[in-house]
Amino acid sequence: MENIYVGWGLKYAGKGTAHLSPTTMAEYPSGLEITELLDPSLEEEQALRKKLGRAASCPEENEDTDEEE
């Protein structure tokens, strides 16, 4: 009688799974620089600008006028 092998042939291949990557929580600790916050309301933003002594208009709106020349 002949020997017949039925199998995957991976006897000496080692482990079939890769190492797990570090968890997200350990890789990116929670801090103020990456924590999402709600945007201030229009009234809160205007009150802050008034408190800081700035104009009510956004400075981004005025930047486009220089580029049109």
PDB file of N, CA and C in Angstrom:
ATOM      1  N   MET A   1       0.849  -1.177   0.000  1.00  0.00           N
ATOM      2  CA  MET A   1       0.000   0.000   0.000  1.00  0.00           C
ATOM      3  C   MET A   1       0.899   1.245   0.000  1.00  0.00           C
ATOM      4  N   GLU A   2       0.472   2.284  -0.682  1.00  0.00           N
ATOM      5  CA  GLU A   2       1.231   3.527  -0.783  1.00  0.00           C
ATOM      6  C   GLU A   2       0.811   4.491   0.328  1.00  0.00           C
ATOM      7  N   ASN A   3       1.753   5.372   0.684  1.00  0.00           N
ATOM      8  CA  ASN A   3       1.428   6.424   1.639  1.00  0.00           C
ATOM      9  C   ASN A   3       0.777   7.584   0.899  1.00  0.00           C
ATOM     10  N   ILE A   4      -0.343   8.051   1.392  1.00  0.00           N
ATOM     11  CA  ILE A   4      -1.040   9.195   0.792  1.00  0.00           C
ATOM     12  C   ILE A   4      -1.152  10.276   1.869  1.00  0.00           C
ATOM     13  N   TYR A   5      -0.649  11.496   1.545  1.00  0.00           N
ATOM     14  CA  TYR A   5      -0.720  12.628   2.476  1.00  0.00           C
ATOM     15  C   TYR A   5      -1.863  13.534   2.054  1.00  0.00           C
ATOM     16  N   VAL A   6      -2.778  13.768   2.952  1.00  0.00           N
ATOM     17  CA  VAL A   6      -3.870  14.706   2.709  1.00  0.00           C
ATOM     18  C   VAL A   6      -3.735  15.791   3.776  1.00  0.00           C
ATOM     19  N   GLY A   7      -3.368  17.008   3.365  1.00  0.00           N
ATOM     20  CA  GLY A   7      -3.192  18.085   4.326  1.00  0.00           C
ATOM     21  C   GLY A   7      -2.718  19.349   3.632  1.00  0.00           C
ATOM     22  N   TRP A   8      -2.344  20.316   4.423  1.00  0.00           N
ATOM     23  CA  TRP A   8      -1.954  21.621   3.890  1.00  0.00           C
ATOM     24  C   TRP A   8      -0.464  21.716   3.609  1.00  0.00           C
ATOM     25  N   GLY A   9       0.338  20.855   4.114  1.00  0.00           N
ATOM     26  CA  GLY A   9       1.771  20.898   3.871  1.00  0.00           C
ATOM     27  C   GLY A   9       2.484  22.024   4.590  1.00  0.00           C
ATOM     28  N   LEU A  10       1.973  22.469   5.715  1.00  0.00           N
ATOM     29  CA  LEU A  10       2.535  23.611   6.439  1.00  0.00           C
ATOM     30  C   LEU A  10       3.122  23.193   7.786  1.00  0.00           C
ATOM     31  N   LYS A  11       3.666  22.032   7.848  1.00  0.00           N
ATOM     32  CA  LYS A  11       4.173  21.520   9.112  1.00  0.00           C
ATOM     33  C   LYS A  11       5.273  22.412   9.686  1.00  0.00           C
ATOM     34  N   TYR A  12       6.155  22.918   8.839  1.00  0.00           N
ATOM     35  CA  TYR A  12       7.291  23.709   9.310  1.00  0.00           C
ATOM     36  C   TYR A  12       7.172  25.193   8.961  1.00  0.00           C
ATOM     37  N   ALA A  13       5.979  25.677   8.646  1.00  0.00           N
ATOM     38  CA  ALA A  13       5.798  27.068   8.234  1.00  0.00           C
ATOM     39  C   ALA A  13       5.697  28.025   9.413  1.00  0.00           C
ATOM     40  N   GLY A  14       5.459  27.548  10.602  1.00  0.00           N
ATOM     41  CA  GLY A  14       5.349  28.424  11.758  1.00  0.00           C
ATOM     42  C   GLY A  14       3.925  28.925  11.935  1.00  0.00           C
ATOM     43  N   LYS A  15       3.796  29.990  12.702  1.00  0.00           N
ATOM     44  CA  LYS A  15       2.466  30.538  12.969  1.00  0.00           C
ATOM     45  C   LYS A  15       1.879  31.161  11.711  1.00  0.00           C
ATOM     46  N   GLY A  16       0.574  31.056  11.589  1.00  0.00           N
ATOM     47  CA  GLY A  16      -0.094  31.590  10.416  1.00  0.00           C
ATOM     48  C   GLY A  16      -0.642  32.988  10.590  1.00  0.00           C
ATOM     49  N   THR A  17      -0.465  33.589  11.754  1.00  0.00           N
ATOM     50  CA  THR A  17      -1.004  34.933  11.976  1.00  0.00           C
ATOM     51  C   THR A  17       0.132  35.922  12.203  1.00  0.00           C
ATOM     52  N   ALA A  18      -0.085  37.136  11.775  1.00  0.00           N
ATOM     53  CA  ALA A  18       0.902  38.200  11.969  1.00  0.00           C
ATOM     54  C   ALA A  18       0.721  38.823  13.349  1.00  0.00           C
ATOM     55  N   HIS A  19       1.711  39.592  13.765  1.00  0.00           N
ATOM     56  CA  HIS A  19       1.603  40.298  15.035  1.00  0.00           C
ATOM     57  C   HIS A  19       0.524  41.366  14.926  1.00  0.00           C
ATOM     58  N   LEU A  20      -0.175  41.584  16.016  1.00  0.00           N
ATOM     59  CA  LEU A  20      -1.220  42.596  16.026  1.00  0.00           C
ATOM     60  C   LEU A  20      -0.604  43.984  16.147  1.00  0.00           C
ATOM     61  N   SER A  21      -1.211  44.949  15.484  1.00  0.00           N
ATOM     62  CA  SER A  21      -0.745  46.329  15.589  1.00  0.00           C
ATOM     63  C   SER A  21      -1.185  46.901  16.932  1.00  0.00           C
ATOM     64  N   PRO A  22      -0.518  47.957  17.418  1.00  0.00           N
ATOM     65  CA  PRO A  22      -0.918  48.543  18.696  1.00  0.00           C
ATOM     66  C   PRO A  22      -2.326  49.116  18.602  1.00  0.00           C
ATOM     67  N   THR A  23      -3.003  49.084  19.716  1.00  0.00           N
ATOM     68  CA  THR A  23      -4.370  49.595  19.723  1.00  0.00           C
ATOM     69  C   THR A  23      -4.374  51.098  19.502  1.00  0.00           C
ATOM     70  N   THR A  24      -5.469  51.610  19.024  1.00  0.00           N
ATOM     71  CA  THR A  24      -5.590  53.032  18.739  1.00  0.00           C
ATOM     72  C   THR A  24      -5.490  53.860  20.014  1.00  0.00           C
ATOM     73  N   MET A  25      -6.069  53.381  21.081  1.00  0.00           N
ATOM     74  CA  MET A  25      -6.055  54.140  22.324  1.00  0.00           C
ATOM     75  C   MET A  25      -4.627  54.314  22.859  1.00  0.00           C
ATOM     76  N   ALA A  26      -3.786  53.317  22.727  1.00  0.00           N
ATOM     77  CA  ALA A  26      -2.414  53.448  23.217  1.00  0.00           C
ATOM     78  C   ALA A  26      -1.570  54.288  22.260  1.00  0.00           C
ATOM     79  N   GLU A  27      -1.895  54.234  20.975  1.00  0.00           N
ATOM     80  CA  GLU A  27      -1.111  54.958  19.982  1.00  0.00           C
ATOM     81  C   GLU A  27      -1.419  56.455  20.005  1.00  0.00           C
ATOM     82  N   TYR A  28      -2.666  56.816  20.212  1.00  0.00           N
ATOM     83  CA  TYR A  28      -3.087  58.217  20.223  1.00  0.00           C
ATOM     84  C   TYR A  28      -3.776  58.526  21.553  1.00  0.00           C
ATOM     85  N   PRO A  29      -3.023  58.948  22.555  1.00  0.00           N
ATOM     86  CA  PRO A  29      -3.661  59.274  23.832  1.00  0.00           C
ATOM     87  C   PRO A  29      -4.561  60.499  23.695  1.00  0.00           C
ATOM     88  N   SER A  30      -5.613  60.522  24.463  1.00  0.00           N
ATOM     89  CA  SER A  30      -6.569  61.621  24.395  1.00  0.00           C
ATOM     90  C   SER A  30      -5.951  62.879  24.998  1.00  0.00           C
ATOM     91  N   GLY A  31      -6.075  63.992  24.275  1.00  0.00           N
ATOM     92  CA  GLY A  31      -5.536  65.255  24.752  1.00  0.00           C
ATOM     93  C   GLY A  31      -6.267  66.413  24.097  1.00  0.00           C
ATOM     94  N   LEU A  32      -5.971  67.623  24.534  1.00  0.00           N
ATOM     95  CA  LEU A  32      -6.658  68.801  24.009  1.00  0.00           C
ATOM     96  C   LEU A  32      -6.359  69.046  22.537  1.00  0.00           C
ATOM     97  N   GLU A  33      -5.167  68.659  22.066  1.00  0.00           N
ATOM     98  CA  GLU A  33      -4.798  68.945  20.687  1.00  0.00           C
ATOM     99  C   GLU A  33      -5.537  68.070  19.683  1.00  0.00           C
ATOM    100  N   ILE A  34      -6.112  66.944  20.114  1.00  0.00           N
ATOM    101  CA  ILE A  34      -6.822  66.077  19.174  1.00  0.00           C
ATOM    102  C   ILE A  34      -8.281  65.866  19.540  1.00  0.00           C
ATOM    103  N   THR A  35      -8.771  66.496  20.595  1.00  0.00           N
ATOM    104  CA  THR A  35     -10.156  66.341  21.008  1.00  0.00           C
ATOM    105  C   THR A  35     -11.041  67.270  20.188  1.00  0.00           C
ATOM    106  N   GLU A  36     -12.114  66.710  19.644  1.00  0.00           N
ATOM    107  CA  GLU A  36     -13.035  67.517  18.850  1.00  0.00           C
ATOM    108  C   GLU A  36     -13.966  68.297  19.774  1.00  0.00           C
ATOM    109  N   LEU A  37     -14.219  69.531  19.419  1.00  0.00           N
ATOM    110  CA  LEU A  37     -15.114  70.392  20.179  1.00  0.00           C
ATOM    111  C   LEU A  37     -16.190  70.926  19.251  1.00  0.00           C
ATOM    112  N   LEU A  38     -17.288  71.359  19.823  1.00  0.00           N
ATOM    113  CA  LEU A  38     -18.338  71.982  19.030  1.00  0.00           C
ATOM    114  C   LEU A  38     -17.916  73.392  18.647  1.00  0.00           C
ATOM    115  N   ASP A  39     -18.301  73.822  17.457  1.00  0.00           N
ATOM    116  CA  ASP A  39     -18.019  75.185  17.022  1.00  0.00           C
ATOM    117  C   ASP A  39     -18.853  76.156  17.849  1.00  0.00           C
ATOM    118  N   PRO A  40     -18.314  77.341  18.140  1.00  0.00           N
ATOM    119  CA  PRO A  40     -19.103  78.316  18.892  1.00  0.00           C
ATOM    120  C   PRO A  40     -20.250  78.846  18.035  1.00  0.00           C
ATOM    121  N   SER A  41     -21.313  79.244  18.697  1.00  0.00           N
ATOM    122  CA  SER A  41     -22.431  79.832  17.963  1.00  0.00           C
ATOM    123  C   SER A  41     -22.021  81.217  17.466  1.00  0.00           C
ATOM    124  N   LEU A  42     -22.818  81.799  16.590  1.00  0.00           N
ATOM    125  CA  LEU A  42     -22.511  83.114  16.037  1.00  0.00           C
ATOM    126  C   LEU A  42     -22.460  84.163  17.144  1.00  0.00           C
ATOM    127  N   GLU A  43     -23.376  84.070  18.095  1.00  0.00           N
ATOM    128  CA  GLU A  43     -23.407  85.037  19.194  1.00  0.00           C
ATOM    129  C   GLU A  43     -22.160  84.915  20.069  1.00  0.00           C
ATOM    130  N   GLU A  44     -21.734  83.672  20.352  1.00  0.00           N
ATOM    131  CA  GLU A  44     -20.535  83.471  21.163  1.00  0.00           C
ATOM    132  C   GLU A  44     -19.288  83.982  20.447  1.00  0.00           C
ATOM    133  N   GLU A  45     -19.216  83.754  19.143  1.00  0.00           N
ATOM    134  CA  GLU A  45     -18.060  84.215  18.372  1.00  0.00           C
ATOM    135  C   GLU A  45     -18.010  85.737  18.311  1.00  0.00           C
ATOM    136  N   GLN A  46     -19.158  86.374  18.098  1.00  0.00           N
ATOM    137  CA  GLN A  46     -19.198  87.840  18.053  1.00  0.00           C
ATOM    138  C   GLN A  46     -18.854  88.437  19.409  1.00  0.00           C
ATOM    139  N   ALA A  47     -19.315  87.810  20.499  1.00  0.00           N
ATOM    140  CA  ALA A  47     -18.994  88.302  21.837  1.00  0.00           C
ATOM    141  C   ALA A  47     -17.496  88.187  22.110  1.00  0.00           C
ATOM    142  N   LEU A  48     -16.877  87.108  21.665  1.00  0.00           N
ATOM    143  CA  LEU A  48     -15.438  86.942  21.854  1.00  0.00           C
ATOM    144  C   LEU A  48     -14.657  87.967  21.044  1.00  0.00           C
ATOM    145  N   ARG A  49     -15.070  88.196  19.794  1.00  0.00           N
ATOM    146  CA  ARG A  49     -14.381  89.198  18.963  1.00  0.00           C
ATOM    147  C   ARG A  49     -14.528  90.595  19.562  1.00  0.00           C
ATOM    148  N   LYS A  50     -15.711  90.881  20.098  1.00  0.00           N
ATOM    149  CA  LYS A  50     -15.939  92.184  20.717  1.00  0.00           C
ATOM    150  C   LYS A  50     -15.067  92.328  21.970  1.00  0.00           C
ATOM    151  N   LYS A  51     -14.955  91.239  22.722  1.00  0.00           N
ATOM    152  CA  LYS A  51     -14.137  91.248  23.931  1.00  0.00           C
ATOM    153  C   LYS A  51     -12.662  91.452  23.590  1.00  0.00           C
ATOM    154  N   LEU A  52     -12.204  90.858  22.495  1.00  0.00           N
ATOM    155  CA  LEU A  52     -10.813  90.994  22.086  1.00  0.00           C
ATOM    156  C   LEU A  52     -10.548  92.282  21.317  1.00  0.00           C
ATOM    157  N   GLY A  53     -11.596  93.021  20.975  1.00  0.00           N
ATOM    158  CA  GLY A  53     -11.436  94.293  20.290  1.00  0.00           C
ATOM    159  C   GLY A  53     -11.248  94.158  18.795  1.00  0.00           C
ATOM    160  N   ARG A  54     -11.700  93.085  18.210  1.00  0.00           N
ATOM    161  CA  ARG A  54     -11.569  92.881  16.773  1.00  0.00           C
ATOM    162  C   ARG A  54     -12.876  93.226  16.080  1.00  0.00           C
ATOM    163  N   ALA A  55     -12.792  93.437  14.772  1.00  0.00           N
ATOM    164  CA  ALA A  55     -13.986  93.726  13.977  1.00  0.00           C
ATOM    165  C   ALA A  55     -14.851  92.476  13.887  1.00  0.00           C
ATOM    166  N   ALA A  56     -16.128  92.668  13.594  1.00  0.00           N
ATOM    167  CA  ALA A  56     -17.070  91.553  13.525  1.00  0.00           C
ATOM    168  C   ALA A  56     -16.886  90.725  12.263  1.00  0.00           C
ATOM    169  N   SER A  57     -16.277  91.292  11.232  1.00  0.00           N
ATOM    170  CA  SER A  57     -16.092  90.535   9.992  1.00  0.00           C
ATOM    171  C   SER A  57     -14.885  89.618  10.116  1.00  0.00           C
ATOM    172  N   CYS A  58     -14.922  88.527   9.396  1.00  0.00           N
ATOM    173  CA  CYS A  58     -13.818  87.566   9.405  1.00  0.00           C
ATOM    174  C   CYS A  58     -12.644  88.128   8.614  1.00  0.00           C
ATOM    175  N   PRO A  59     -11.421  87.920   9.051  1.00  0.00           N
ATOM    176  CA  PRO A  59     -10.260  88.413   8.294  1.00  0.00           C
ATOM    177  C   PRO A  59     -10.083  87.675   6.973  1.00  0.00           C
ATOM    178  N   GLU A  60     -10.615  86.447   6.846  1.00  0.00           N
ATOM    179  CA  GLU A  60     -10.495  85.699   5.600  1.00  0.00           C
ATOM    180  C   GLU A  60     -11.256  86.377   4.461  1.00  0.00           C
ATOM    181  N   GLU A  61     -12.315  87.085   4.781  1.00  0.00           N
ATOM    182  CA  GLU A  61     -13.113  87.747   3.751  1.00  0.00           C
ATOM    183  C   GLU A  61     -12.334  88.893   3.107  1.00  0.00           C
ATOM    184  N   ASN A  62     -11.476  89.541   3.853  1.00  0.00           N
ATOM    185  CA  ASN A  62     -10.741  90.692   3.345  1.00  0.00           C
ATOM    186  C   ASN A  62      -9.466  90.295   2.606  1.00  0.00           C
ATOM    187  N   GLU A  63      -9.007  89.067   2.731  1.00  0.00           N
ATOM    188  CA  GLU A  63      -7.767  88.639   2.086  1.00  0.00           C
ATOM    189  C   GLU A  63      -7.913  88.508   0.580  1.00  0.00           C
ATOM    190  N   ASP A  64      -9.096  88.220   0.073  1.00  0.00           N
ATOM    191  CA  ASP A  64      -9.300  87.997  -1.352  1.00  0.00           C
ATOM    192  C   ASP A  64      -9.174  89.277  -2.170  1.00  0.00           C
ATOM    193  N   THR A  65      -9.335  90.433  -1.573  1.00  0.00           N
ATOM    194  CA  THR A  65      -9.290  91.683  -2.331  1.00  0.00           C
ATOM    195  C   THR A  65      -7.887  91.976  -2.843  1.00  0.00           C
ATOM    196  N   ASP A  66      -6.850  91.555  -2.124  1.00  0.00           N
ATOM    197  CA  ASP A  66      -5.477  91.802  -2.566  1.00  0.00           C
ATOM    198  C   ASP A  66      -5.094  90.937  -3.759  1.00  0.00           C
ATOM    199  N   GLU A  67      -5.657  89.764  -3.873  1.00  0.00           N
ATOM    200  CA  GLU A  67      -5.287  88.839  -4.937  1.00  0.00           C
ATOM    201  C   GLU A  67      -5.910  89.200  -6.283  1.00  0.00           C
ATOM    202  N   GLU A  68      -6.942  90.032  -6.306  1.00  0.00           N
ATOM    203  CA  GLU A  68      -7.640  90.370  -7.548  1.00  0.00           C
ATOM    204  C   GLU A  68      -6.883  91.388  -8.387  1.00  0.00           C
ATOM    205  N   GLU A  69      -5.893  92.059  -7.842  1.00  0.00           N
ATOM    206  CA  GLU A  69      -5.182  93.118  -8.560  1.00  0.00           C
ATOM    207  C   GLU A  69      -4.399  92.637  -9.698  1.00  0.00           C
TER     208      GLU A  69
END
